[in-house]
């Protein structure tokens, strides 16, 4: 099929420094819904092909210039061809309207990245894995449950978006009444959006930050709203998702078939991450001996976005996991 022509920024505009040990370029690929996706491809310099490969995405509401790009570049330094991509409707990727999410389409985005990697001459098609960060951790596990070509999956500082949508943070709004209130509000908004010919945005990370904000909101602010992680194309840094974006997540069990995954899965979380319960809940659904749960001492949720200034991302463990399960 003919891909949509995307206007891609060519200069380095990441929130992390460029590595001298890695070659970098922009690439595009398409998913089976016909949406063209934009990606940064990181490849170790002077590496002998074919290489093991990784597709990386997340956090939810972020762009490839943030955490996913850092993960991809770092894994390229360790010998992997790594693809950090913007999901459909987000960042430099195609799709209309902008800033909308979908359990189906976003899961497909991972499989489309696998399609692209398999078709590259410099990739070993039998050694492909994925990394999902934050909300893309749950999506990564969902992709692993449907795509048998994915040999190993890392869900880092994982959110399960269907759990947050249907039960609220810390499962504090887990009731039919609370869900119905959400449905009514979002469906009312649909009609308003249609009449206006545009989509109201939910807003990114709150700014200015209230003094009484929960610690995890302060952590988000410290990443998305400061030079540490701010990026103009990131919804979390700016105006957020479409207000109605959660509708499809309200009606989906993202991890329904997680227990049927045959290939390896690592669930990675910070000891002090507010989201830890979601990652550990996902881990409990996995079966078999090829699963790993790694808890990083002293780390928060956002520490696993960029290390939190203390090298909190356990890249040695991630590298060992992929080496073992993609041999």
C-alpha positions as a Markdown table, in Angstrom:
| # | Residue | x | y | z |
|---|---|---|---|---|
| 1 | Unk | 0.0 | 0.0 | 0.0 |
| 2 | Unk | 1.1 | 3.6 | -0.5 |
| 3 | Unk | 2.0 | 5.2 | 2.8 |
| 4 | Unk | 1.0 | 8.7 | 3.7 |
| 5 | Unk | 3.8 | 11.2 | 3.3 |
| 6 | Unk | 4.8 | 12.6 | 6.7 |
| 7 | Unk | 6.7 | 15.7 | 7.4 |
| 8 | Unk | 9.4 | 14.5 | 9.8 |
| 9 | Unk | 11.8 | 16.7 | 11.8 |
| 10 | Unk | 15.3 | 15.7 | 10.8 |
| 11 | Unk | 17.4 | 17.6 | 13.4 |
| 12 | Unk | 18.0 | 16.0 | 16.8 |
| 13 | Unk | 15.1 | 17.1 | 19.0 |
| 14 | Unk | 15.1 | 14.5 | 21.8 |
| 15 | Unk | 15.1 | 15.2 | 25.5 |
| 16 | Unk | 18.2 | 13.0 | 25.9 |
| 17 | Unk | 21.7 | 13.4 | 24.4 |
| 18 | Unk | 22.6 | 11.6 | 21.1 |
| 19 | Unk | 24.9 | 8.6 | 21.5 |
| 20 | Unk | 28.2 | 8.5 | 19.4 |
| 21 | Unk | 28.0 | 4.7 | 19.4 |
| 22 | Unk | 24.7 | 4.5 | 17.5 |
| 23 | Unk | 23.6 | 5.4 | 14.0 |
| 24 | Unk | 20.2 | 7.2 | 13.9 |
| 25 | Unk | 17.6 | 7.9 | 11.2 |
| 26 | Unk | 13.9 | 8.5 | 10.7 |
| 27 | Unk | 11.8 | 5.8 | 9.1 |
| 28 | Unk | 8.1 | 5.2 | 8.5 |
| 29 | Unk | 5.9 | 2.1 | 8.3 |
| 30 | Unk | 2.2 | 1.4 | 8.2 |
| 31 | Unk | -0.3 | -0.6 | 10.2 |
| 32 | Unk | -3.1 | -2.8 | 8.9 |
| 33 | Unk | -5.6 | 0.1 | 9.4 |
| 34 | Unk | -3.6 | 2.1 | 6.8 |
| 35 | Unk | -2.1 | 4.6 | 9.2 |
| 36 | Unk | 1.5 | 5.6 | 8.6 |
| 37 | Unk | 3.7 | 5.6 | 11.7 |
| 38 | Unk | 6.8 | 7.6 | 12.3 |
| 39 | Unk | 9.8 | 6.2 | 14.1 |
| 40 | Unk | 13.4 | 6.7 | 15.1 |
| 41 | Unk | 15.6 | 3.8 | 14.2 |
| 42 | Unk | 18.7 | 3.3 | 16.3 |
| 43 | Unk | 21.4 | 0.9 | 15.1 |
| 44 | Unk | 24.8 | 0.1 | 16.7 |
| 45 | Unk | 27.6 | 1.4 | 14.6 |
| 46 | Unk | 29.6 | -1.1 | 12.5 |
| 47 | Unk | 27.3 | -3.9 | 13.7 |
| 48 | Unk | 27.2 | -7.2 | 11.7 |
| 49 | Unk | 23.8 | -8.1 | 10.4 |
| 50 | Unk | 21.4 | -9.7 | 11.0 |
| 51 | Unk | 20.7 | -8.1 | 14.4 |
| 52 | Unk | 18.2 | -8.8 | 17.1 |
| 53 | Unk | 15.6 | -6.1 | 17.1 |
| 54 | Unk | 13.3 | -4.3 | 19.5 |
| 55 | Unk | 10.2 | -2.1 | 19.0 |
| 56 | Unk | 9.7 | 0.4 | 21.8 |
| 57 | Unk | 6.7 | 2.7 | 22.6 |
| 58 | Unk | 5.4 | 4.7 | 25.5 |
| 59 | Unk | 4.7 | 6.2 | 27.9 |
| 60 | Unk | 1.0 | 6.8 | 27.3 |
| 61 | Unk | 0.6 | 10.3 | 26.0 |
| 62 | Unk | 4.3 | 10.7 | 25.3 |
| 63 | Unk | 6.3 | 10.7 | 22.1 |
| 64 | Unk | 9.3 | 8.9 | 20.7 |
| 65 | Unk | 11.6 | 11.9 | 21.6 |
| 66 | Unk | 11.1 | 11.1 | 25.3 |
| 67 | Unk | 11.4 | 7.8 | 27.2 |
| 68 | Unk | 10.9 | 5.3 | 24.4 |
| 69 | Unk | 13.7 | 6.9 | 22.4 |
| 70 | Unk | 16.1 | 6.7 | 25.4 |
| 71 | Unk | 15.3 | 3.0 | 25.8 |
| 72 | Unk | 15.8 | 2.4 | 22.1 |
| 73 | Unk | 19.1 | 4.2 | 21.9 |
| 74 | Unk | 20.4 | 2.6 | 25.0 |
| 75 | Unk | 19.5 | -0.9 | 23.7 |
| 76 | Unk | 21.2 | -0.1 | 20.4 |
| 77 | Unk | 24.3 | 0.7 | 22.3 |
| 78 | Unk | 24.0 | -2.8 | 23.7 |
| 79 | Unk | 23.8 | -4.4 | 20.2 |
| 80 | Unk | 20.1 | -4.2 | 19.2 |
| 81 | Unk | 18.5 | -2.6 | 16.2 |
| 82 | Unk | 15.8 | -0.6 | 18.1 |
| 83 | Unk | 12.8 | 1.2 | 16.7 |
| 84 | Unk | 11.1 | 3.9 | 18.9 |
| 85 | Unk | 7.8 | 4.8 | 17.3 |
| 86 | Unk | 5.0 | 7.3 | 17.8 |
| 87 | Unk | 1.6 | 5.5 | 18.0 |
| 88 | Unk | -1.3 | 6.2 | 15.6 |
| 89 | Unk | -2.8 | 9.7 | 15.9 |
| 90 | Unk | 0.2 | 10.9 | 18.0 |
| 91 | Unk | 3.4 | 12.8 | 17.6 |
| 92 | Unk | 4.8 | 12.7 | 14.0 |
| 93 | Unk | 2.7 | 9.6 | 13.1 |
| 94 | Unk | -0.4 | 9.9 | 10.9 |
| 95 | Unk | -4.1 | 9.3 | 11.6 |
| 96 | Unk | -7.0 | 11.6 | 12.2 |
| 97 | Unk | -8.3 | 13.0 | 14.5 |
| 98 | Unk | -5.2 | 13.8 | 16.5 |
| 99 | Unk | -4.5 | 12.6 | 20.1 |
| 100 | Unk | -7.0 | 9.7 | 20.2 |
| 101 | Unk | -6.2 | 6.2 | 21.5 |
| 102 | Unk | -7.6 | 2.8 | 20.9 |
| 103 | Unk | -6.9 | -0.6 | 22.5 |
| 104 | Unk | -7.2 | -2.3 | 19.1 |
| 105 | Unk | -5.3 | 0.2 | 17.0 |
| 106 | Unk | -2.5 | 0.8 | 19.5 |
| 107 | Unk | -2.0 | -3.0 | 20.0 |
| 108 | Unk | -1.8 | -3.2 | 16.2 |
| 109 | Unk | 0.8 | -0.5 | 16.2 |
| 110 | Unk | 3.2 | -2.9 | 18.0 |
| 111 | Unk | 2.5 | -5.7 | 15.5 |
| 112 | Unk | 3.0 | -3.2 | 12.6 |
| 113 | Unk | 6.4 | -2.4 | 14.0 |
| 114 | Unk | 7.2 | -6.1 | 14.1 |
| 115 | Unk | 6.1 | -6.3 | 10.4 |
| 116 | Unk | 8.5 | -3.6 | 9.5 |
| 117 | Unk | 11.4 | -5.1 | 11.4 |
| 118 | Unk | 10.9 | -8.6 | 9.9 |
| 119 | Unk | 11.1 | -7.1 | 6.5 |
| 120 | Unk | 14.5 | -5.4 | 7.1 |
| 121 | Unk | 17.5 | -7.3 | 5.7 |
| 122 | Unk | 19.6 | -6.3 | 8.7 |
| 123 | Unk | 17.2 | -7.9 | 11.3 |
| 124 | Unk | 17.0 | -11.5 | 12.5 |
| 125 | Unk | 13.3 | -12.2 | 12.1 |
| 126 | Unk | 13.5 | -14.9 | 14.8 |
| 127 | Unk | 14.9 | -12.5 | 17.4 |
| 128 | Unk | 12.4 | -9.6 | 17.8 |
| 129 | Unk | 11.1 | -8.2 | 21.1 |
| 130 | Unk | 9.1 | -5.3 | 22.3 |
| 131 | Unk | 9.3 | -2.8 | 25.2 |
| 132 | Unk | 6.2 | -0.9 | 26.4 |
| 133 | Unk | 6.6 | 1.9 | 28.9 |
| 134 | Unk | 3.9 | 3.1 | 31.3 |
| 135 | Unk | 0.5 | 2.7 | 29.5 |
| 136 | Unk | 2.2 | 1.0 | 26.7 |
| 137 | Unk | 3.4 | -1.7 | 29.1 |
| 138 | Unk | -0.1 | -3.1 | 29.3 |
| 139 | Unk | -0.5 | -2.6 | 25.5 |
| 140 | Unk | 2.8 | -4.5 | 25.0 |
| 141 | Unk | 1.5 | -7.5 | 27.0 |
| 142 | Unk | -1.7 | -7.4 | 25.0 |
| 143 | Unk | 0.4 | -7.4 | 21.8 |
| 144 | Unk | 2.4 | -10.4 | 23.0 |
| 145 | Unk | -0.9 | -12.2 | 23.6 |
| 146 | Unk | -1.9 | -11.9 | 20.0 |
| 147 | Unk | 1.5 | -11.7 | 18.1 |
| 148 | Unk | 3.4 | -15.0 | 18.4 |
| 149 | Unk | 6.4 | -13.4 | 16.5 |
| 150 | Unk | 7.2 | -11.4 | 19.6 |
| 151 | Unk | 9.8 | -13.5 | 21.3 |
| 152 | Unk | 10.2 | -11.4 | 24.5 |
| 153 | Unk | 8.3 | -8.5 | 26.0 |
| 154 | Unk | 9.3 | -5.9 | 28.7 |
| 155 | Unk | 6.6 | -3.9 | 30.4 |
| 156 | Unk | 8.3 | -1.1 | 32.2 |
| 157 | Unk | 6.7 | 0.9 | 35.0 |
| 158 | Unk | 3.5 | -0.5 | 33.5 |
| 159 | Unk | 0.0 | 1.0 | 33.5 |
| 160 | Unk | -3.0 | -1.1 | 32.4 |
| 161 | Unk | -5.1 | 1.5 | 30.8 |
| 162 | Unk | -8.3 | -0.5 | 30.9 |
| 163 | Unk | -7.9 | -0.9 | 34.6 |
| 164 | Unk | -7.4 | 2.8 | 35.2 |
| 165 | Unk | -10.4 | 3.7 | 32.9 |
| 166 | Unk | -12.8 | 1.2 | 34.5 |
| 167 | Unk | -11.7 | 1.4 | 38.1 |
| 168 | Unk | -9.9 | 4.7 | 38.6 |
| 169 | Unk | -6.5 | 5.2 | 40.2 |
| 170 | Unk | -5.9 | 2.7 | 43.0 |
| 171 | Unk | -9.2 | 1.1 | 42.0 |
| 172 | Unk | -10.9 | 3.8 | 44.0 |
| 173 | Unk | -13.8 | 4.3 | 41.5 |
| 174 | Unk | -14.6 | 0.6 | 40.8 |
| 175 | Unk | -18.4 | 0.8 | 40.5 |
| 176 | Unk | -21.1 | 0.6 | 37.9 |
| 177 | Unk | -22.3 | 4.1 | 38.9 |
| 178 | Unk | -18.8 | 5.6 | 38.4 |
| 179 | Unk | -18.4 | 4.0 | 35.0 |
| 180 | Unk | -21.8 | 5.1 | 33.9 |
| 181 | Unk | -21.0 | 8.7 | 34.9 |
| 182 | Unk | -18.0 | 8.5 | 32.7 |
| 183 | Unk | -19.9 | 7.1 | 29.8 |
| 184 | Unk | -22.6 | 9.7 | 30.0 |
| 185 | Unk | -20.1 | 12.6 | 30.2 |
| 186 | Unk | -18.0 | 11.3 | 27.3 |
| 187 | Unk | -21.0 | 10.6 | 25.1 |
| 188 | Unk | -22.4 | 14.1 | 25.8 |
| 189 | Unk | -19.0 | 15.4 | 24.8 |
| 190 | Unk | -19.1 | 13.5 | 21.5 |
| 191 | Unk | -22.2 | 15.4 | 20.4 |
| 192 | Unk | -20.6 | 18.7 | 21.3 |
| 193 | Unk | -17.4 | 17.8 | 19.4 |
| 194 | Unk | -19.3 | 16.8 | 16.4 |
| 195 | Unk | -21.3 | 20.0 | 16.4 |
| 196 | Unk | -18.1 | 22.1 | 16.8 |
| 197 | Unk | -16.2 | 20.1 | 14.2 |
| 198 | Unk | -13.3 | 19.7 | 16.6 |
| 199 | Unk | -12.3 | 17.6 | 19.7 |
| 200 | Unk | -12.0 | 19.1 | 23.1 |
| 201 | Unk | -8.7 | 18.0 | 24.8 |
| 202 | Unk | -8.6 | 16.7 | 28.3 |
| 203 | Unk | -5.4 | 18.6 | 29.2 |
| 204 | Unk | -1.9 | 17.2 | 29.8 |
| 205 | Unk | -0.2 | 17.1 | 33.2 |
| 206 | Unk | -1.7 | 19.8 | 35.4 |
| 207 | Unk | 0.0 | 23.2 | 35.3 |
| 208 | Unk | 0.4 | 25.1 | 37.5 |
| 209 | Unk | 1.0 | 22.3 | 40.0 |
| 210 | Unk | -1.2 | 22.5 | 43.1 |
| 211 | Unk | 0.6 | 22.5 | 46.4 |
| 212 | Unk | -1.5 | 19.6 | 47.6 |
| 213 | Unk | -1.1 | 17.5 | 44.4 |
| 214 | Unk | -0.4 | 13.8 | 45.1 |
| 215 | Unk | 3.3 | 12.7 | 44.9 |
| 216 | Unk | 2.8 | 10.8 | 41.6 |
| 217 | Unk | 1.3 | 13.9 | 40.0 |
| 218 | Unk | 4.3 | 15.9 | 41.2 |
| 219 | Unk | 6.5 | 13.2 | 39.6 |
| 220 | Unk | 4.7 | 13.6 | 36.3 |
| 221 | Unk | 5.1 | 17.4 | 36.5 |
| 222 | Unk | 8.8 | 17.1 | 37.2 |
| 223 | Unk | 9.2 | 15.0 | 34.0 |
| 224 | Unk | 6.7 | 16.3 | 31.5 |
| 225 | Unk | 6.6 | 20.0 | 32.4 |
| 226 | Unk | 10.3 | 20.7 | 33.0 |
| 227 | Unk | 13.3 | 20.6 | 30.7 |
| 228 | Unk | 14.0 | 17.1 | 32.0 |
| 229 | Unk | 11.3 | 15.7 | 29.7 |
| 230 | Unk | 9.2 | 18.4 | 28.1 |
| 231 | Unk | 8.5 | 18.0 | 24.4 |
| 232 | Unk | 6.1 | 20.1 | 22.3 |
| 233 | Unk | 4.6 | 17.1 | 20.5 |
| 234 | Unk | 3.9 | 15.3 | 23.7 |
| 235 | Unk | 0.2 | 15.4 | 24.8 |
| 236 | Unk | 1.3 | 14.9 | 28.4 |
| 237 | Unk | 3.6 | 18.0 | 28.1 |
| 238 | Unk | 0.9 | 20.1 | 26.4 |
| 239 | Unk | -2.9 | 19.7 | 26.0 |
| 240 | Unk | -3.5 | 16.0 | 26.4 |
| 241 | Unk | -5.7 | 13.4 | 24.8 |
| 242 | Unk | -9.1 | 14.0 | 23.3 |
| 243 | Unk | -11.6 | 14.2 | 26.1 |
| 244 | Unk | -13.6 | 11.2 | 24.7 |
| 245 | Unk | -10.5 | 9.0 | 24.2 |
| 246 | Unk | -11.2 | 6.7 | 27.2 |
| 247 | Unk | -14.6 | 5.5 | 25.8 |
| 248 | Unk | -13.1 | 2.4 | 24.1 |
| 249 | Unk | -10.9 | 1.6 | 27.1 |
| 250 | Unk | -14.0 | 1.5 | 29.3 |
| 251 | Unk | -15.3 | -1.5 | 27.3 |
| 252 | Unk | -12.2 | -3.6 | 27.0 |
| 253 | Unk | -10.3 | -6.1 | 29.1 |
| 254 | Unk | -6.8 | -5.5 | 27.9 |
| 255 | Unk | -5.2 | -8.5 | 29.6 |
| 256 | Unk | -7.9 | -11.0 | 29.1 |
| 257 | Unk | -5.6 | -13.5 | 27.4 |
| 258 | Unk | -2.3 | -12.6 | 29.1 |
| 259 | Unk | -2.2 | -16.1 | 30.6 |
| 260 | Unk | -1.9 | -17.6 | 27.2 |
| 261 | Unk | 1.3 | -15.9 | 26.2 |
| 262 | Unk | 3.9 | -18.6 | 25.4 |
| 263 | Unk | 6.9 | -16.3 | 25.0 |
| 264 | Unk | 8.8 | -14.5 | 27.7 |
| 265 | Unk | 7.5 | -11.4 | 29.6 |
| 266 | Unk | 9.4 | -9.2 | 32.1 |
| 267 | Unk | 7.3 | -6.8 | 34.3 |
| 268 | Unk | 9.6 | -4.0 | 35.6 |
| 269 | Unk | 8.5 | -1.6 | 38.3 |
| 270 | Unk | 9.9 | 0.9 | 40.8 |
| 271 | Unk | 9.6 | -0.1 | 44.5 |
| 272 | Unk | 7.8 | 3.2 | 45.2 |
| 273 | Unk | 5.9 | 3.6 | 42.0 |
| 274 | Unk | 2.2 | 4.5 | 42.5 |
| 275 | Unk | 1.5 | 2.2 | 39.5 |
| 276 | Unk | 3.2 | -0.8 | 41.0 |
| 277 | Unk | -0.1 | -2.6 | 41.8 |
| 278 | Unk | -1.0 | -2.6 | 38.1 |
| 279 | Unk | 2.2 | -4.2 | 37.0 |
| 280 | Unk | 2.1 | -6.8 | 39.8 |
| 281 | Unk | -1.5 | -7.5 | 38.9 |
| 282 | Unk | -0.5 | -8.0 | 35.3 |
| 283 | Unk | 2.3 | -10.3 | 36.3 |
| 284 | Unk | -0.1 | -12.5 | 38.3 |
| 285 | Unk | -2.1 | -13.2 | 35.1 |
| 286 | Unk | 1.0 | -14.6 | 33.3 |
| 287 | Unk | 1.6 | -18.3 | 33.3 |
| 288 | Unk | 4.7 | -20.4 | 32.8 |
| 289 | Unk | 8.3 | -20.2 | 33.9 |
| 290 | Unk | 9.5 | -17.7 | 31.4 |
| 291 | Unk | 8.2 | -14.6 | 33.2 |
| 292 | Unk | 10.1 | -12.2 | 35.4 |
| 293 | Unk | 9.1 | -9.6 | 37.9 |
| 294 | Unk | 11.8 | -7.0 | 38.7 |
| 295 | Unk | 11.3 | -4.4 | 41.4 |
| 296 | Unk | 13.8 | -1.5 | 41.4 |
| 297 | Unk | 14.7 | -0.4 | 45.0 |
| 298 | Unk | 13.7 | 3.2 | 45.8 |
| 299 | Unk | 12.5 | 4.0 | 42.3 |
| 300 | Unk | 9.3 | 5.9 | 41.5 |
| 301 | Unk | 7.1 | 5.5 | 38.4 |
| 302 | Unk | 8.8 | 8.3 | 36.5 |
| 303 | Unk | 12.3 | 7.2 | 37.6 |
| 304 | Unk | 11.9 | 4.4 | 35.0 |
| 305 | Unk | 11.3 | 7.0 | 32.2 |
| 306 | Unk | 14.8 | 8.3 | 32.2 |
| 307 | Unk | 16.6 | 7.0 | 35.3 |
| 308 | Unk | 15.5 | 9.8 | 37.6 |
| 309 | Unk | 19.1 | 11.1 | 37.9 |
| 310 | Unk | 20.1 | 7.9 | 39.6 |
| 311 | Unk | 20.4 | 5.3 | 36.8 |
| 312 | Unk | 17.2 | 3.6 | 38.0 |
| 313 | Unk | 16.4 | 1.8 | 34.7 |
| 314 | Unk | 18.0 | -1.6 | 35.1 |
| 315 | Unk | 19.3 | -1.9 | 31.5 |
| 316 | Unk | 21.7 | -4.7 | 32.5 |
| 317 | Unk | 18.7 | -6.8 | 33.6 |
| 318 | Unk | 16.7 | -5.9 | 30.5 |
| 319 | Unk | 19.6 | -6.8 | 28.2 |
| 320 | Unk | 20.1 | -10.1 | 30.0 |
| 321 | Unk | 16.4 | -10.9 | 29.7 |
| 322 | Unk | 16.3 | -10.3 | 25.9 |
| 323 | Unk | 19.6 | -12.2 | 25.4 |
| 324 | Unk | 18.2 | -15.2 | 27.2 |
| 325 | Unk | 14.8 | -15.3 | 25.6 |
| 326 | Unk | 15.8 | -14.2 | 22.0 |
| 327 | Unk | 18.8 | -16.6 | 21.6 |
